Amino acid sequence: MADISDLRLVANRRGGMSIVYESRAYILRYTGKRMANWGCSKVQKWLTTNMDMTAVLKRTPHSDDCMVDEHIAHKMEKWAKLLFIIHH
């Protein structure tokens, strides 16, 4: 299972929420009683988390043709810089 520091919940361009894991953005596709399924917007790849979004339970590996969402990556980089400034 992934550590919570590997998962980031961010706002996407359409006003919804996406989860970022390993520099790829996933959109919420399905929620059950105990888990949430997130889908990559580029290809048919999935990520399954618990409902608290604190751990990755299951995922399908990405292919090389699935590119990182540059908008989300830029937001995460800005957020990391801000956190560094605040804590140092």
Coordinates of C-alpha atoms in Angstrom, one line a residue:
M1 CA 0.0 0.0 0.0
A2 CA 1.1 3.5 -0.7
D3 CA 1.8 6.0 2.1
I4 CA -0.6 9.0 2.4
S5 CA 2.2 11.3 1.3
D6 CA 2.1 9.7 -2.2
L7 CA -1.6 10.7 -2.6
R8 CA -2.7 14.2 -3.2
L9 CA -6.3 15.5 -3.6
V10 CA -6.3 18.5 -5.9
A11 CA -8.9 20.6 -7.7
N12 CA -9.1 20.1 -11.5
R13 CA -9.9 22.5 -14.3
R14 CA -13.5 21.6 -14.4
G15 CA -14.1 22.4 -10.7
G16 CA -14.1 18.8 -9.6
M17 CA -11.5 16.9 -7.6
S18 CA -8.7 14.7 -8.8
I19 CA -6.3 12.5 -7.0
V20 CA -2.6 12.5 -8.0
Y21 CA -0.5 9.4 -7.5
E22 CA 3.0 8.9 -9.1
S23 CA 2.6 12.2 -11.0
R24 CA -0.6 11.1 -12.8
A25 CA -4.0 12.6 -12.2
Y26 CA -7.0 10.3 -11.7
I27 CA -10.7 11.3 -11.8
L28 CA -13.2 9.7 -9.5
R29 CA -15.3 7.1 -11.4
Y30 CA -17.0 5.0 -8.7
T31 CA -17.5 4.9 -5.0
G32 CA -18.5 1.8 -3.1
K33 CA -19.0 1.2 0.6
R34 CA -15.3 0.6 1.4
M35 CA -13.4 1.8 -1.7
A36 CA -13.2 4.4 -4.4
N37 CA -12.2 3.8 -8.0
W38 CA -10.3 6.5 -9.8
G39 CA -9.7 6.4 -13.6
C40 CA -6.9 8.0 -15.6
S41 CA -8.3 10.5 -18.1
K42 CA -5.9 9.5 -20.9
V43 CA -6.1 5.7 -21.0
Q44 CA -8.1 2.9 -19.3
K45 CA -6.0 2.6 -16.2
W46 CA -7.4 2.5 -12.7
L47 CA -6.5 3.2 -9.1
T48 CA -8.4 1.9 -6.2
T49 CA -8.2 3.7 -2.8
N50 CA -9.9 3.3 0.5
M51 CA -12.7 5.8 1.2
D52 CA -10.5 8.0 3.3
M53 CA -8.0 8.3 0.4
T54 CA -5.1 7.4 2.7
A55 CA -4.0 4.2 0.9
V56 CA -3.8 2.7 -2.6
L57 CA -5.4 -0.7 -2.5
K58 CA -4.9 -1.8 -6.1
R59 CA -3.8 -0.3 -9.4
T60 CA -3.2 -1.2 -13.0
P61 CA 0.3 -0.2 -14.3
H62 CA 0.5 2.7 -16.8
S63 CA 1.8 2.5 -20.2
D64 CA 4.4 5.0 -21.6
D65 CA 1.7 6.7 -23.8
C66 CA -0.1 8.0 -20.7
M67 CA 1.5 11.4 -20.2
V68 CA 1.5 13.4 -16.9
D69 CA -1.1 16.2 -16.7
E70 CA 1.0 19.3 -17.0
H71 CA -1.6 21.6 -15.3
I72 CA -1.8 19.3 -12.2
A73 CA 2.0 18.9 -12.1
H74 CA 2.4 22.7 -12.2
K75 CA -0.1 23.1 -9.3
M76 CA 1.7 20.5 -7.3
E77 CA 5.1 22.1 -7.8
K78 CA 3.8 25.5 -6.7
W79 CA 2.2 23.9 -3.7
A80 CA 5.4 22.1 -2.7
K81 CA 7.4 25.4 -3.0
L82 CA 4.8 27.2 -0.8
L83 CA 5.0 24.5 1.8
F84 CA 8.8 24.6 1.7
I85 CA 8.8 28.4 2.3
I86 CA 6.3 28.1 5.2
H87 CA 8.1 25.3 7.0
H88 CA 11.7 26.8 6.6

